[in-house]
Amino acid sequence: NVKVTSESIQFQILNSTANDYTEMELKKRASPNDIGIELTLSENLAIINFSNMKKYTLSQLEPGSRYTVTFLKSNDSSQSLSFPVVTSCSCDHDDIDKTGRPKDVRIVQNNGYVMFNFKDNSKCEEAFSFTRSDYAEEFLADVSEYGVSFTSDYFFIGGSECDSIVDTHIEASDELQYSNLTVGKLFMYCVRAVHRSHYMEHPMGISEAGNRQLTSSDDTCAPHKIRWEASINGKITTEPNAGSLPIENVVVTWELFRSGSETPIGCDGCSGSDKTSEGGAFEIVFNVDDPFFKDKNNVDIPAKIKFSKMSGDISHKFLCNEGEDDCSDDIGIVVYLKHLHFKEQVHIYDDTSIPFSGKVFIADTSYPGSEGCMLSNVEVCLKQEKTEMSELVCGETGSDGTYSLPVIIGRRVDYVDLNYHGHQFRASSNSNFKNGTMIEENGY
């Protein structure tokens, strides 16, 4: 009855045998020629006596190494009892796996990469190796036999503490742009601990092709179905001639549709909503697993995007296609995406107008309760100075002398020009207008 861990060997011998075989030797065997190196027992041997047996524990041994334990008969050294044993590479103190294969393998697909996260369970490794196979039957004992390597042969991050989390990120990943795997197809990914020269002695003492050494642990495998991925990077600003100011808190909603129809796909992850950032940016990420996408690696999938925002009682107006088309509210815009088509650029303009209002009256006609006699039909033009003064918008005062002119947010009003039969005008003492007033979405 021999119990083996990565650093110890424990066994029991009946007292009747132990009394006859009193001398003990421990040799470490080196492959491939089986040369034995005798070790001193004084520091790593512990013996516990029981009524009918002795319990021996040999400690401070090297993981993955082969030892021979020999007992010599006390009165005849030519007679001996011996047995070979290989210490485990596994961090776990059990007899299920001696090779220290990785534990808790998780597979994550993101941004066109299949990546891995697992626990290091080996005391013999210096790196890890990965394989992929499309032969993913559950009853297959060694999937890696049919697998192909898809990344650098070894991922050198070994030597960590037991149960350390290994997260490969993209450094050791399956890059789908190159592997061109079919969307919706199931693959089996396997991870094993390795050492480029000598991983461990075969735990069963088996010689394969004259070699008792293993170059890696057993595999730990997990299935993964290739997901459909794409993304859109968008920005919402005022038009260039209005300063290209970013518009935040615009509600952006999106949904994927079936090609050539107005029917939503309706899958988990095919729709969503968000708000633009302070810089007017938004991002739409699709990472979906649905039967609809199977084999559709090169099929254009339409994504409809809608935009909406309210500033008080004002509903914002949005323009798409370089300011040519209205895409406000339910009109939206359609963007076509393929699998692994990332960061498709969309630039939307906010063309919302804010009312700029005022009134015109005749000077020195005011009296208590009235600002004075109002003047109708005065032409009012709001102007912005660029290389020269340019008109933003013009209109006329009404019968009550008031005017209200729509100005697109982001514009600057540098001057208010009034024209009425050659009359001269000046700002009243109650006016709060200043040259260079910016028109913002919340007013001015």
XYZ file of C-alpha atoms in Angstrom:
444
model
C 0.000 0.000 0.000
C 2.025 2.950 -1.351
C 0.792 6.540 -1.287
C 2.665 9.014 -3.473
C 2.567 12.814 -3.619
C 4.781 15.253 -5.483
C 7.359 15.312 -2.667
C 6.818 12.181 -0.586
C 6.400 8.404 -0.618
C 4.490 6.676 2.172
C 4.128 2.927 2.683
C 3.617 0.281 5.390
C 5.428 -3.010 6.123
C 4.416 -5.748 8.547
C 6.647 -6.003 11.597
C 7.529 -9.624 10.759
C 9.019 -8.455 7.459
C 10.512 -5.263 8.832
C 12.350 -7.194 11.537
C 14.049 -9.366 8.902
C 14.818 -6.524 6.455
C 16.282 -3.828 8.594
C 18.516 -1.923 6.184
C 16.935 0.491 3.706
C 18.258 2.191 0.573
C 16.716 4.946 -1.583
C 17.965 5.588 -5.096
C 16.863 8.165 -7.588
C 16.773 6.716 -11.089
C 17.758 8.905 -14.038
C 16.375 8.168 -17.498
C 17.138 7.006 -20.077
C 19.904 4.686 -18.823
C 18.425 4.102 -15.355
C 21.542 5.160 -13.470
C 20.819 5.076 -9.742
C 21.917 7.817 -7.349
C 21.835 6.681 -3.721
C 20.343 9.237 -1.359
C 20.991 9.811 2.335
C 17.970 8.808 4.396
C 18.755 10.577 7.653
C 16.959 13.806 6.763
C 13.966 12.575 4.798
C 12.926 9.351 6.501
C 10.330 9.114 9.265
C 9.189 5.800 10.813
C 6.121 5.308 12.981
C 5.758 2.000 14.839
C 2.356 0.369 15.198
C 1.465 -2.857 16.978
C 1.769 -5.011 13.900
C 3.468 -2.799 11.300
C 5.777 0.090 10.599
C 4.797 3.189 8.618
C 7.566 4.774 6.538
C 7.478 8.277 5.073
C 10.145 9.502 2.670
C 9.901 13.270 2.178
C 11.702 16.182 0.494
C 11.688 14.339 -2.831
C 11.598 15.885 -6.280
C 8.302 15.952 -8.199
C 8.018 13.757 -11.281
C 11.071 11.677 -10.416
C 11.519 7.892 -10.262
C 12.895 6.304 -7.110
C 13.694 2.759 -6.049
C 13.139 1.779 -2.419
C 15.163 -1.298 -1.347
C 15.177 -3.271 1.935
C 18.168 -5.528 2.622
C 17.956 -8.604 4.861
C 19.813 -7.977 8.074
C 21.901 -11.161 8.024
C 22.168 -11.596 4.244
C 22.590 -8.473 2.068
C 22.188 -10.559 -1.082
C 18.526 -10.913 -0.260
C 16.423 -7.798 -0.759
C 12.945 -6.417 -1.297
C 12.539 -3.459 -3.618
C 9.887 -1.494 -5.466
C 9.967 1.454 -7.895
C 7.813 4.530 -7.486
C 7.385 7.819 -9.367
C 6.531 10.964 -7.467
C 3.582 12.948 -8.760
C 3.711 16.252 -10.637
C 0.250 17.147 -9.448
C -0.435 19.756 -6.789
C -3.422 17.663 -5.697
C -2.740 14.944 -3.140
C -4.851 12.270 -4.781
C -4.351 9.283 -7.042
C -6.591 10.459 -9.888
C -4.000 12.463 -11.825
C -0.261 12.145 -11.319
C 0.738 14.331 -14.264
C -0.525 17.683 -12.943
C -2.812 18.604 -15.791
C -4.419 22.106 -15.604
C -7.667 22.559 -13.696
C -10.822 24.614 -14.185
C -10.163 25.479 -17.825
C -12.392 28.323 -19.020
C -12.578 29.473 -22.633
C -13.474 33.050 -23.558
C -13.979 34.456 -27.060
C -13.630 38.200 -27.405
C -12.633 40.634 -30.133
C -11.744 37.828 -32.532
C -9.601 35.798 -30.117
C -10.302 32.525 -28.298
C -8.465 32.846 -24.981
C -7.897 30.645 -21.935
C -8.074 30.876 -18.177
C -7.121 27.978 -15.896
C -5.430 26.921 -12.658
C -1.827 25.770 -12.664
C -1.871 22.286 -11.118
C 1.693 21.170 -11.874
C 4.992 21.247 -10.001
C 6.963 20.103 -13.046
C 6.031 22.609 -15.727
C 7.819 25.548 -17.246
C 5.166 26.330 -19.848
C 1.795 25.325 -21.298
C 0.790 24.048 -24.711
C -2.564 24.310 -26.514
C -4.295 22.313 -29.219
C -7.609 22.525 -31.045
C -9.647 19.737 -32.572
C -12.994 19.619 -34.337
C -13.358 16.021 -33.240
C -15.199 16.819 -30.039
C -16.874 13.556 -29.098
C -17.269 13.245 -25.355
C -16.066 9.625 -25.302
C -12.740 10.420 -26.969
C -10.005 9.790 -24.390
C -7.213 11.864 -25.930
C -8.559 14.651 -28.084
C -5.103 16.190 -28.439
C -4.046 13.227 -30.569
C -6.219 14.709 -33.317
C -5.544 18.345 -32.454
C -3.588 21.049 -34.186
C -1.470 23.731 -32.578
C -2.776 27.242 -33.256
C -0.413 29.445 -31.245
C 3.219 29.554 -30.172
C 4.085 26.003 -29.238
C 4.751 26.831 -25.594
C 3.345 29.600 -23.433
C 6.156 30.256 -20.950
C 4.522 31.389 -17.748
C 5.140 28.284 -15.664
C 6.826 27.900 -12.305
C 3.960 29.543 -10.464
C 2.512 28.494 -7.137
C -0.042 25.723 -7.088
C -3.543 26.884 -8.013
C -2.189 30.113 -9.496
C -4.563 31.525 -12.102
C -3.124 31.581 -15.617
C -4.848 34.020 -17.973
C -3.359 33.855 -21.461
C -5.086 36.931 -22.918
C -4.096 37.170 -26.596
C -0.485 36.061 -26.001
C -1.585 32.429 -26.310
C -4.881 32.457 -28.178
C -6.616 31.239 -31.289
C -6.800 34.302 -33.568
C -9.923 33.771 -35.641
C -8.867 36.147 -38.425
C -6.165 33.595 -39.283
C -7.704 30.278 -38.287
C -10.938 31.159 -40.157
C -13.097 28.812 -38.097
C -16.731 28.356 -39.045
C -19.253 30.292 -36.974
C -21.479 27.976 -34.961
C -19.119 24.996 -35.173
C -18.044 23.185 -32.017
C -14.344 22.707 -31.334
C -12.448 21.077 -28.498
C -9.596 23.055 -26.968
C -6.992 21.295 -24.820
C -4.332 22.619 -22.433
C -1.382 20.714 -20.981
C 1.606 21.555 -18.817
C 4.959 21.015 -20.550
C 8.704 21.161 -20.120
C 10.924 21.463 -23.154
C 13.480 18.889 -21.971
C 12.092 16.528 -19.337
C 8.662 16.873 -17.760
C 8.423 13.754 -15.620
C 9.054 10.034 -15.440
C 6.153 7.949 -16.631
C 4.017 7.518 -13.480
C 3.317 3.876 -14.358
C 6.964 3.120 -15.121
C 5.985 2.316 -18.697
C 8.613 2.556 -21.379
C 7.324 3.974 -24.662
C 9.718 3.497 -27.565
C 12.512 2.929 -25.079
C 11.709 6.123 -23.187
C 10.194 6.295 -19.720
C 9.902 10.086 -19.787
C 6.830 12.221 -20.429
C 7.170 15.605 -22.121
C 3.892 16.950 -20.750
C 1.000 16.411 -18.410
C -2.264 14.907 -19.524
C -4.644 17.240 -21.335
C -7.543 19.121 -19.842
C -10.063 19.844 -22.581
C -13.192 21.967 -22.917
C -15.595 22.519 -25.832
C -16.201 25.915 -27.406
C -18.615 26.955 -30.133
C -17.381 29.790 -32.362
C -19.485 32.894 -31.766
C -20.422 35.610 -34.296
C -18.586 38.840 -33.506
C -18.580 42.383 -34.878
C -18.542 45.924 -33.486
C -19.351 49.541 -34.327
C -17.594 52.660 -33.057
C -19.731 55.776 -33.359
C -19.653 59.447 -32.526
C -22.322 62.144 -32.409
C -21.340 65.799 -32.842
C -22.690 68.978 -34.326
C -21.793 69.555 -37.966
C -18.286 70.802 -38.825
C -19.620 74.267 -39.613
C -21.179 74.270 -36.140
C -17.923 73.431 -34.398
C -18.115 69.575 -34.308
C -19.121 69.783 -30.644
C -19.699 66.382 -28.955
C -23.252 65.551 -27.913
C -23.532 63.484 -24.747
C -26.431 61.451 -23.312
C -27.933 60.621 -26.707
C -29.881 57.363 -26.368
C -28.518 54.911 -28.954
C -30.489 51.705 -29.577
C -29.579 48.914 -31.981
C -30.806 45.570 -33.265
C -29.632 42.956 -35.778
C -32.053 41.988 -38.565
C -32.315 39.056 -40.923
C -30.732 39.807 -44.289
C -33.157 41.188 -46.874
C -36.025 41.626 -44.434
C -37.305 43.816 -41.616
C -37.521 40.881 -39.224
C -35.301 41.115 -36.139
C -33.159 38.074 -35.423
C -34.300 38.298 -31.814
C -31.375 36.468 -30.232
C -29.694 37.135 -26.904
C -27.105 39.856 -27.520
C -28.564 40.927 -30.868
C -29.996 44.174 -29.495
C -29.262 46.751 -26.837
C -29.033 50.400 -25.915
C -26.590 52.868 -24.404
C -25.916 56.600 -24.089
C -23.151 58.613 -25.678
C -20.247 59.628 -23.455
C -19.165 63.140 -22.578
C -17.114 63.044 -25.772
C -20.164 62.033 -27.828
C -18.851 58.488 -28.417
C -20.685 55.170 -28.343
C -19.667 51.570 -28.967
C -21.797 48.631 -30.078
C -20.350 45.155 -29.545
C -21.889 41.934 -30.850
C -20.697 38.599 -29.441
C -23.537 36.157 -29.974
C -24.195 32.424 -30.061
C -27.350 31.648 -32.006
C -28.209 29.014 -34.667
C -29.086 31.823 -37.097
C -25.394 32.697 -37.529
C -24.156 29.168 -38.274
C -21.927 29.133 -41.390
C -22.547 32.886 -41.936
C -18.906 33.966 -41.798
C -19.148 36.018 -44.997
C -22.797 37.092 -44.942
C -23.718 40.778 -44.497
C -25.928 41.180 -41.419
C -27.878 44.484 -41.175
C -27.765 46.362 -37.885
C -30.325 49.146 -37.433
C -29.248 51.962 -35.116
C -31.604 54.658 -33.764
C -30.834 57.938 -31.997
C -32.969 60.063 -29.681
C -32.579 62.837 -27.144
C -34.790 65.401 -25.466
C -33.569 68.751 -24.156
C -36.527 70.052 -22.227
C -39.384 70.058 -24.734
C -37.025 69.965 -27.724
C -36.581 66.683 -29.579
C -33.145 66.502 -31.175
C -32.753 66.017 -34.923
C -29.963 63.776 -36.236
C -28.396 63.532 -39.679
C -26.526 60.562 -41.182
C -24.420 59.972 -44.291
C -22.339 63.133 -43.898
C -25.377 65.224 -43.015
C -27.460 64.224 -46.055
C -30.186 62.049 -44.512
C -32.471 62.439 -41.522
C -32.007 59.537 -39.093
C -33.835 60.885 -36.065
C -35.889 58.679 -33.754
C -37.393 55.640 -35.548
C -35.822 56.441 -38.930
C -32.339 55.446 -37.826
C -29.525 54.153 -39.995
C -28.657 50.645 -41.248
C -25.051 49.419 -41.065
C -24.022 46.092 -42.631
C -21.597 43.898 -40.707
C -19.713 40.669 -41.339
C -18.236 38.260 -38.810
C -14.990 39.673 -37.323
C -15.730 43.102 -38.831
C -14.707 45.349 -35.923
C -14.863 49.094 -35.231
C -17.088 50.031 -38.178
C -17.112 53.846 -38.077
C -20.375 55.790 -37.845
C -20.493 59.596 -37.504
C -23.844 61.231 -36.750
C -24.568 64.963 -36.772
C -26.903 66.654 -34.301
C -28.861 69.188 -36.349
C -31.122 70.370 -33.532
C -32.224 74.011 -33.502
C -32.684 76.109 -30.368
C -35.017 79.144 -30.545
C -33.166 82.471 -30.252
C -35.744 85.060 -29.295
C -36.088 88.759 -28.567
C -38.255 91.812 -29.168
C -37.924 95.179 -30.904
C -39.561 98.382 -29.649
C -39.267 102.092 -30.256
C -36.921 103.872 -27.892
C -38.216 106.327 -25.304
C -41.819 105.143 -25.616
C -41.913 103.089 -22.446
C -44.311 103.821 -19.636
C -45.192 102.044 -16.407
C -46.244 98.473 -17.182
C -44.926 98.595 -20.777
C -41.504 98.420 -22.443
C -42.720 100.758 -25.165
C -44.307 100.646 -28.586
C -43.487 97.377 -30.340
C -42.215 97.424 -33.923
C -43.409 94.748 -36.352
C -41.948 93.565 -39.671
C -38.372 94.323 -38.648
C -35.921 92.039 -40.464
C -33.724 90.265 -37.896
C -30.583 88.371 -38.996
C -28.298 86.433 -36.672
C -24.690 86.420 -37.865
C -21.535 84.472 -37.070
C -18.107 85.830 -37.847
C -15.759 83.448 -39.648
C -13.428 84.846 -42.296
C -16.253 87.291 -42.836
C -19.655 87.858 -41.266
C -22.085 85.132 -42.426
C -25.783 84.866 -41.813
C -27.034 81.995 -39.665
C -30.745 82.671 -40.026
C -33.101 85.596 -40.725
C -36.734 86.390 -39.902
C -39.123 89.208 -39.031
C -40.722 90.498 -35.882
C -44.402 89.812 -35.395
C -47.195 92.220 -34.603
C -46.100 92.238 -30.957
C -42.509 93.068 -31.941
C -41.131 89.639 -30.937
C -39.045 87.251 -32.998
C -37.929 83.647 -32.519
C -35.311 82.236 -34.869
C -34.058 78.615 -34.928
C -30.274 78.317 -34.468
C -28.511 74.968 -34.723
C -26.686 74.034 -31.535
C -22.971 74.589 -31.728
C -23.307 77.831 -33.674
C -22.131 81.150 -32.290
C -24.124 84.372 -32.577
C -21.633 87.227 -32.921
C -24.037 89.920 -34.085
C -27.750 90.623 -34.348
C -28.485 92.702 -37.466
C -31.773 94.646 -37.585
C -33.128 96.279 -40.749
C -36.240 98.449 -41.029
C -36.427 101.250 -43.587
C -32.993 102.590 -42.686
C -33.751 102.923 -38.968
C -30.926 102.683 -36.472
C -31.103 100.260 -33.540
C -29.281 99.781 -30.248
C -29.537 97.192 -27.459
C -31.916 98.116 -24.662
C -30.689 98.454 -21.087
C -32.523 95.221 -20.223
C -30.807 93.141 -22.919
C -28.471 90.347 -21.731
C -27.140 89.492 -25.204
C -23.379 89.516 -25.662
C -21.482 89.214 -28.921
C -20.134 85.666 -29.314
C -23.022 83.933 -27.544
C -22.749 80.143 -27.991
C -25.917 78.213 -28.766
C -25.867 75.059 -26.639
C -28.340 72.222 -26.407
C -29.667 73.576 -23.119
C -30.010 77.123 -24.426
C -27.736 80.153 -24.518
